[in-house]
Amino acid sequence: MSAPKRRTLNDLKSSDRFNKPAVREAYELTRLRFRLAEAVRERREELGWSQEELGRQAGMTQSSVARFEHGGTEPTLPTLERLAEALGLILNVEMKTPPDTETDAQRSLSPV
Protein backbone atom coordinates (compact mmCIF):
# COMPACT_ATOMS: atom_id res chain seq x y z
CA MET A 1 0.00 0.00 0.00
CA SER A 2 1.44 3.39 -0.97
CA ALA A 3 1.55 6.41 1.31
CA PRO A 4 -1.07 9.11 0.72
CA LYS A 5 0.02 12.15 -1.30
CA ARG A 6 1.31 14.89 0.95
CA ARG A 7 -0.67 18.08 0.92
CA THR A 8 1.10 21.40 0.71
CA LEU A 9 0.02 24.85 1.83
CA ASN A 10 -0.90 25.64 -1.78
CA ASP A 11 -3.18 22.59 -1.81
CA LEU A 12 -4.91 23.87 1.32
CA LYS A 13 -5.23 27.43 0.02
CA SER A 14 -6.80 26.25 -3.24
CA SER A 15 -9.35 24.00 -1.50
CA ASP A 16 -12.94 24.91 -0.66
CA ARG A 17 -12.11 24.24 2.96
CA PHE A 18 -9.76 27.26 3.03
CA ASN A 19 -12.68 29.60 2.33
CA LYS A 20 -14.16 28.85 5.75
CA PRO A 21 -13.44 31.76 8.14
CA ALA A 22 -12.29 29.47 10.97
CA VAL A 23 -9.80 27.70 8.68
CA ARG A 24 -8.42 31.01 7.34
CA GLU A 25 -8.04 32.37 10.87
CA ALA A 26 -6.25 29.23 12.06
CA TYR A 27 -3.99 29.37 8.99
CA GLU A 28 -3.00 32.97 9.69
CA LEU A 29 -2.10 32.06 13.27
CA THR A 30 0.16 29.21 12.16
CA ARG A 31 1.31 30.37 8.70
CA LEU A 32 4.96 30.89 9.60
CA ARG A 33 5.18 27.54 11.40
CA PHE A 34 3.80 25.71 8.38
CA ARG A 35 6.07 27.56 5.94
CA LEU A 36 9.11 26.65 8.00
CA ALA A 37 7.94 23.06 8.36
CA GLU A 38 7.36 22.72 4.63
CA ALA A 39 10.78 24.17 3.79
CA VAL A 40 12.51 21.75 6.18
CA ARG A 41 10.58 18.72 4.92
CA GLU A 42 11.18 19.59 1.26
CA ARG A 43 14.92 20.08 1.81
CA ARG A 44 15.18 16.88 3.84
CA GLU A 45 13.46 14.96 1.05
CA GLU A 46 15.74 16.60 -1.58
CA LEU A 47 18.70 15.23 0.37
CA GLY A 48 17.07 11.80 0.55
CA TRP A 49 17.17 11.86 4.35
CA SER A 50 14.73 10.29 6.76
CA GLN A 51 13.48 12.23 9.75
CA GLU A 52 15.78 10.08 11.84
CA GLU A 53 18.81 11.13 9.77
CA LEU A 54 17.91 14.81 9.98
CA GLY A 55 17.51 14.38 13.73
CA ARG A 56 20.99 12.87 13.97
CA GLN A 57 22.50 15.68 11.91
CA ALA A 58 20.70 18.39 13.91
CA GLY A 59 21.07 16.84 17.36
CA MET A 60 17.34 16.20 17.69
CA THR A 61 15.15 13.14 18.06
CA GLN A 62 13.16 11.77 15.12
CA SER A 63 9.93 12.57 16.96
CA SER A 64 11.02 16.21 17.38
CA VAL A 65 11.67 16.45 13.63
CA ALA A 66 8.26 14.88 12.92
CA ARG A 67 6.46 17.34 15.22
CA PHE A 68 8.32 20.25 13.61
CA GLU A 69 7.48 19.07 10.08
CA HIS A 70 3.80 18.78 10.93
CA GLY A 71 3.71 22.32 12.35
CA GLY A 72 3.10 20.99 15.84
CA THR A 73 5.71 23.10 17.62
CA GLU A 74 6.73 26.72 17.90
CA PRO A 75 10.44 26.45 17.17
CA THR A 76 13.06 28.48 18.97
CA LEU A 77 15.82 30.29 17.09
CA PRO A 78 18.45 27.77 18.28
CA THR A 79 16.30 24.92 16.89
CA LEU A 80 15.93 26.72 13.56
CA GLU A 81 19.68 27.34 13.46
CA ARG A 82 20.44 23.64 14.09
CA LEU A 83 18.00 22.53 11.39
CA ALA A 84 19.31 25.07 8.87
CA GLU A 85 22.92 24.09 9.50
CA ALA A 86 22.15 20.37 9.24
CA LEU A 87 20.29 20.92 5.95
CA GLY A 88 22.95 23.20 4.47
CA LEU A 89 20.60 26.17 4.50
CA ILE A 90 20.99 29.76 5.64
CA LEU A 91 18.57 30.96 8.31
CA ASN A 92 17.48 34.54 7.63
CA VAL A 93 15.21 36.20 10.18
CA GLU A 94 14.01 39.69 9.40
CA MET A 95 11.30 42.13 10.29
CA LYS A 96 10.21 44.62 7.67
CA THR A 97 7.31 46.76 6.61
CA PRO A 98 4.83 44.91 4.39
CA PRO A 99 5.24 45.91 0.72
CA ASP A 100 1.81 47.55 0.51
CA THR A 101 2.40 49.85 3.50
CA GLU A 102 3.74 53.31 2.82
CA THR A 103 5.30 55.50 5.47
CA ASP A 104 4.12 59.08 6.00
CA ALA A 105 7.42 60.28 4.54
CA GLN A 106 6.88 58.29 1.33
CA ARG A 107 3.34 59.63 0.97
CA SER A 108 4.45 63.23 1.42
CA LEU A 109 7.08 62.83 -1.31
CA SER A 110 4.64 61.31 -3.81
CA PRO A 111 3.37 63.67 -6.51
CA VAL A 112 -0.34 64.40 -6.39
mmCIF file of C-alpha atoms in Angstrom:
data_model
loop_
_atom_site.group_PDB
_atom_site.id
_atom_site.type_symbol
_atom_site.label_atom_id
_atom_site.label_comp_id
_atom_site.label_asym_id
_atom_site.label_seq_id
_atom_site.Cartn_x
_atom_site.Cartn_y
_atom_site.Cartn_z
ATOM 1 C CA MET A 1 0.000 0.000 0.000
ATOM 2 C CA SER A 2 1.440 3.387 -0.969
ATOM 3 C CA ALA A 3 1.554 6.405 1.306
ATOM 4 C CA PRO A 4 -1.075 9.106 0.721
ATOM 5 C CA LYS A 5 0.021 12.146 -1.304
ATOM 6 C CA ARG A 6 1.313 14.894 0.949
ATOM 7 C CA ARG A 7 -0.674 18.085 0.919
ATOM 8 C CA THR A 8 1.102 21.400 0.712
ATOM 9 C CA LEU A 9 0.016 24.849 1.826
ATOM 10 C CA ASN A 10 -0.897 25.638 -1.775
ATOM 11 C CA ASP A 11 -3.180 22.587 -1.809
ATOM 12 C CA LEU A 12 -4.914 23.871 1.319
ATOM 13 C CA LYS A 13 -5.226 27.426 0.016
ATOM 14 C CA SER A 14 -6.801 26.254 -3.241
ATOM 15 C CA SER A 15 -9.351 24.003 -1.503
ATOM 16 C CA ASP A 16 -12.945 24.905 -0.664
ATOM 17 C CA ARG A 17 -12.107 24.243 2.963
ATOM 18 C CA PHE A 18 -9.760 27.256 3.029
ATOM 19 C CA ASN A 19 -12.685 29.598 2.331
ATOM 20 C CA LYS A 20 -14.162 28.853 5.753
ATOM 21 C CA PRO A 21 -13.439 31.757 8.144
ATOM 22 C CA ALA A 22 -12.285 29.471 10.968
ATOM 23 C CA VAL A 23 -9.796 27.702 8.677
ATOM 24 C CA ARG A 24 -8.421 31.007 7.338
ATOM 25 C CA GLU A 25 -8.037 32.366 10.871
ATOM 26 C CA ALA A 26 -6.246 29.229 12.057
ATOM 27 C CA TYR A 27 -3.992 29.372 8.995
ATOM 28 C CA GLU A 28 -3.000 32.975 9.692
ATOM 29 C CA LEU A 29 -2.101 32.058 13.266
ATOM 30 C CA THR A 30 0.156 29.208 12.162
ATOM 31 C CA ARG A 31 1.306 30.374 8.704
ATOM 32 C CA LEU A 32 4.957 30.890 9.595
ATOM 33 C CA ARG A 33 5.181 27.542 11.400
ATOM 34 C CA PHE A 34 3.804 25.713 8.381
ATOM 35 C CA ARG A 35 6.069 27.561 5.940
ATOM 36 C CA LEU A 36 9.113 26.651 7.995
ATOM 37 C CA ALA A 37 7.945 23.058 8.362
ATOM 38 C CA GLU A 38 7.359 22.719 4.635
ATOM 39 C CA ALA A 39 10.781 24.168 3.791
ATOM 40 C CA VAL A 40 12.514 21.747 6.178
ATOM 41 C CA ARG A 41 10.579 18.720 4.916
ATOM 42 C CA GLU A 42 11.182 19.589 1.255
ATOM 43 C CA ARG A 43 14.921 20.083 1.807
ATOM 44 C CA ARG A 44 15.177 16.876 3.844
ATOM 45 C CA GLU A 45 13.464 14.963 1.053
ATOM 46 C CA GLU A 46 15.742 16.599 -1.578
ATOM 47 C CA LEU A 47 18.702 15.233 0.371
ATOM 48 C CA GLY A 48 17.065 11.800 0.550
ATOM 49 C CA TRP A 49 17.171 11.860 4.347
ATOM 50 C CA SER A 50 14.729 10.289 6.762
ATOM 51 C CA GLN A 51 13.479 12.229 9.750
ATOM 52 C CA GLU A 52 15.783 10.082 11.839
ATOM 53 C CA GLU A 53 18.810 11.128 9.765
ATOM 54 C CA LEU A 54 17.910 14.807 9.983
ATOM 55 C CA GLY A 55 17.507 14.378 13.727
ATOM 56 C CA ARG A 56 20.992 12.872 13.974
ATOM 57 C CA GLN A 57 22.497 15.677 11.907
ATOM 58 C CA ALA A 58 20.701 18.387 13.908
ATOM 59 C CA GLY A 59 21.070 16.843 17.364
ATOM 60 C CA MET A 60 17.342 16.203 17.691
ATOM 61 C CA THR A 61 15.146 13.137 18.060
ATOM 62 C CA GLN A 62 13.164 11.768 15.121
ATOM 63 C CA SER A 63 9.933 12.566 16.959
ATOM 64 C CA SER A 64 11.021 16.209 17.384
ATOM 65 C CA VAL A 65 11.667 16.451 13.633
ATOM 66 C CA ALA A 66 8.258 14.884 12.920
ATOM 67 C CA ARG A 67 6.464 17.345 15.225
ATOM 68 C CA PHE A 68 8.319 20.247 13.609
ATOM 69 C CA GLU A 69 7.485 19.070 10.080
ATOM 70 C CA HIS A 70 3.798 18.780 10.933
ATOM 71 C CA GLY A 71 3.714 22.321 12.354
ATOM 72 C CA GLY A 72 3.104 20.993 15.835
ATOM 73 C CA THR A 73 5.711 23.096 17.619
ATOM 74 C CA GLU A 74 6.733 26.719 17.904
ATOM 75 C CA PRO A 75 10.445 26.454 17.167
ATOM 76 C CA THR A 76 13.058 28.477 18.969
ATOM 77 C CA LEU A 77 15.819 30.287 17.095
ATOM 78 C CA PRO A 78 18.448 27.772 18.283
ATOM 79 C CA THR A 79 16.300 24.920 16.890
ATOM 80 C CA LEU A 80 15.927 26.718 13.564
ATOM 81 C CA GLU A 81 19.683 27.342 13.460
ATOM 82 C CA ARG A 82 20.439 23.642 14.088
ATOM 83 C CA LEU A 83 18.004 22.535 11.387
ATOM 84 C CA ALA A 84 19.312 25.074 8.871
ATOM 85 C CA GLU A 85 22.922 24.091 9.496
ATOM 86 C CA ALA A 86 22.149 20.370 9.240
ATOM 87 C CA LEU A 87 20.285 20.920 5.951
ATOM 88 C CA GLY A 88 22.946 23.199 4.466
ATOM 89 C CA LEU A 89 20.597 26.172 4.496
ATOM 90 C CA ILE A 90 20.991 29.765 5.645
ATOM 91 C CA LEU A 91 18.566 30.961 8.309
ATOM 92 C CA ASN A 92 17.475 34.536 7.631
ATOM 93 C CA VAL A 93 15.207 36.203 10.179
ATOM 94 C CA GLU A 94 14.008 39.693 9.403
ATOM 95 C CA MET A 95 11.300 42.133 10.286
ATOM 96 C CA LYS A 96 10.210 44.624 7.671
ATOM 97 C CA THR A 97 7.306 46.764 6.609
ATOM 98 C CA PRO A 98 4.828 44.915 4.390
ATOM 99 C CA PRO A 99 5.237 45.905 0.719
ATOM 100 C CA ASP A 100 1.805 47.552 0.505
ATOM 101 C CA THR A 101 2.397 49.848 3.495
ATOM 102 C CA GLU A 102 3.744 53.313 2.817
ATOM 103 C CA THR A 103 5.299 55.504 5.466
ATOM 104 C CA ASP A 104 4.122 59.076 5.998
ATOM 105 C CA ALA A 105 7.419 60.283 4.535
ATOM 106 C CA GLN A 106 6.879 58.288 1.331
ATOM 107 C CA ARG A 107 3.336 59.632 0.974
ATOM 108 C CA SER A 108 4.451 63.232 1.423
ATOM 109 C CA LEU A 109 7.080 62.834 -1.312
ATOM 110 C CA SER A 110 4.645 61.308 -3.814
ATOM 111 C CA PRO A 111 3.369 63.672 -6.513
ATOM 112 C CA VAL A 112 -0.344 64.400 -6.392
#
